XYZ file of C-alpha atoms in Angstrom:
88
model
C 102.355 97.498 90.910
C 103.861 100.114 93.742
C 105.454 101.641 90.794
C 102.572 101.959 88.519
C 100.841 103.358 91.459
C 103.532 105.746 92.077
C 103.421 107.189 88.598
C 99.689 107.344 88.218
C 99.539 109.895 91.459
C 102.208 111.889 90.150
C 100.158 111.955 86.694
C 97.259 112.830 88.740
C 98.164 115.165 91.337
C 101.692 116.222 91.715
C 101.523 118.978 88.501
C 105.217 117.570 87.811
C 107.362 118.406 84.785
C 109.759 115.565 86.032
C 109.814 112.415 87.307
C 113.530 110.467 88.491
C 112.981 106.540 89.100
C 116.165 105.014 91.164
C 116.072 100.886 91.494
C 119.078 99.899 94.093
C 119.638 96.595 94.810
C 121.556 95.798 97.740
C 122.397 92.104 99.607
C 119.541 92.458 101.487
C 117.082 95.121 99.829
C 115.686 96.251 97.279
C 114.999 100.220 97.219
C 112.855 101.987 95.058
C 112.927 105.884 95.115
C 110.833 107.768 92.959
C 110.957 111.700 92.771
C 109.319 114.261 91.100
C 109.743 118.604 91.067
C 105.386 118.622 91.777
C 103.511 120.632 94.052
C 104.887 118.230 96.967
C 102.287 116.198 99.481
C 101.190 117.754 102.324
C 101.470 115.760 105.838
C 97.610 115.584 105.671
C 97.578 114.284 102.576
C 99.706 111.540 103.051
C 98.036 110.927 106.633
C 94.682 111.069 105.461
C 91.883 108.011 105.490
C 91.083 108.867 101.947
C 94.294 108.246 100.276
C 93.248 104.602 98.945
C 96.116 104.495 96.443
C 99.034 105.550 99.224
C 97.343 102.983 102.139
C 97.342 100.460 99.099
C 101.224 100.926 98.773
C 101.683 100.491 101.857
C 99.521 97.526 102.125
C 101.635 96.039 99.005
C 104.950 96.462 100.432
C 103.759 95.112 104.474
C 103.055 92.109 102.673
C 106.299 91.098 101.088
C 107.640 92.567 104.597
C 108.832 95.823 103.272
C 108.135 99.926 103.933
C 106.861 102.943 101.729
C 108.140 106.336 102.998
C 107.095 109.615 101.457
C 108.366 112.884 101.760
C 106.564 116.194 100.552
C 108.206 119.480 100.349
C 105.454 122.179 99.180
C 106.435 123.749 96.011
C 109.528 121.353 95.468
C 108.040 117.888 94.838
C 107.286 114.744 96.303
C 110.110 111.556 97.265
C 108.240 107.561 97.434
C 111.236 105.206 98.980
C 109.718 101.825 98.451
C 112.427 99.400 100.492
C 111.559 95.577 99.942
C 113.972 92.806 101.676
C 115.524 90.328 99.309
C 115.179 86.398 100.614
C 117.508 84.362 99.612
């Protein structure tokens, strides 16, 4: 679901011609990093009350104990890192 939010804001907002998806799966996590070349998130925007979908994420991921990261440059796109643990 993190995922399919992911793409749907990059759809939405990031005017993107490209999108990278990277699943790693290590002993004890499971990282997600999606990229894309958009217009890049602003600190506001990612900071901001209104951003339902990225508070959702980040909701999403607290509750399997996990983290969402994102990092906008402006004119050079936007990184998610979605890091879940694995229990074994």
């Amino acid at each position: 679901r993190i995922l399919q939010e992911i793409l749907t804001n990059v759809a939405r907002h990031a005017q993107a011609t490209e999108v990278e998806v990277i699943l790693e799966e290590s002993p004890e996590f499971l990282t997600l990093q999606v990229g894309d070349n958009g217009r890049g998130m602003t600190e506001s925007e990612i900071h901001s009350p209104k951003s339902i979908g990225l508070l959702g994420m980040q909701e999403r991921a607290r509750l399997q104990a996990g983290e969402v990261q994102f990092y906008g440059t402006p004119d050079r796109g936007t990184t998610v890192t979605v890091r879940l643990p694995i229990f074994n």
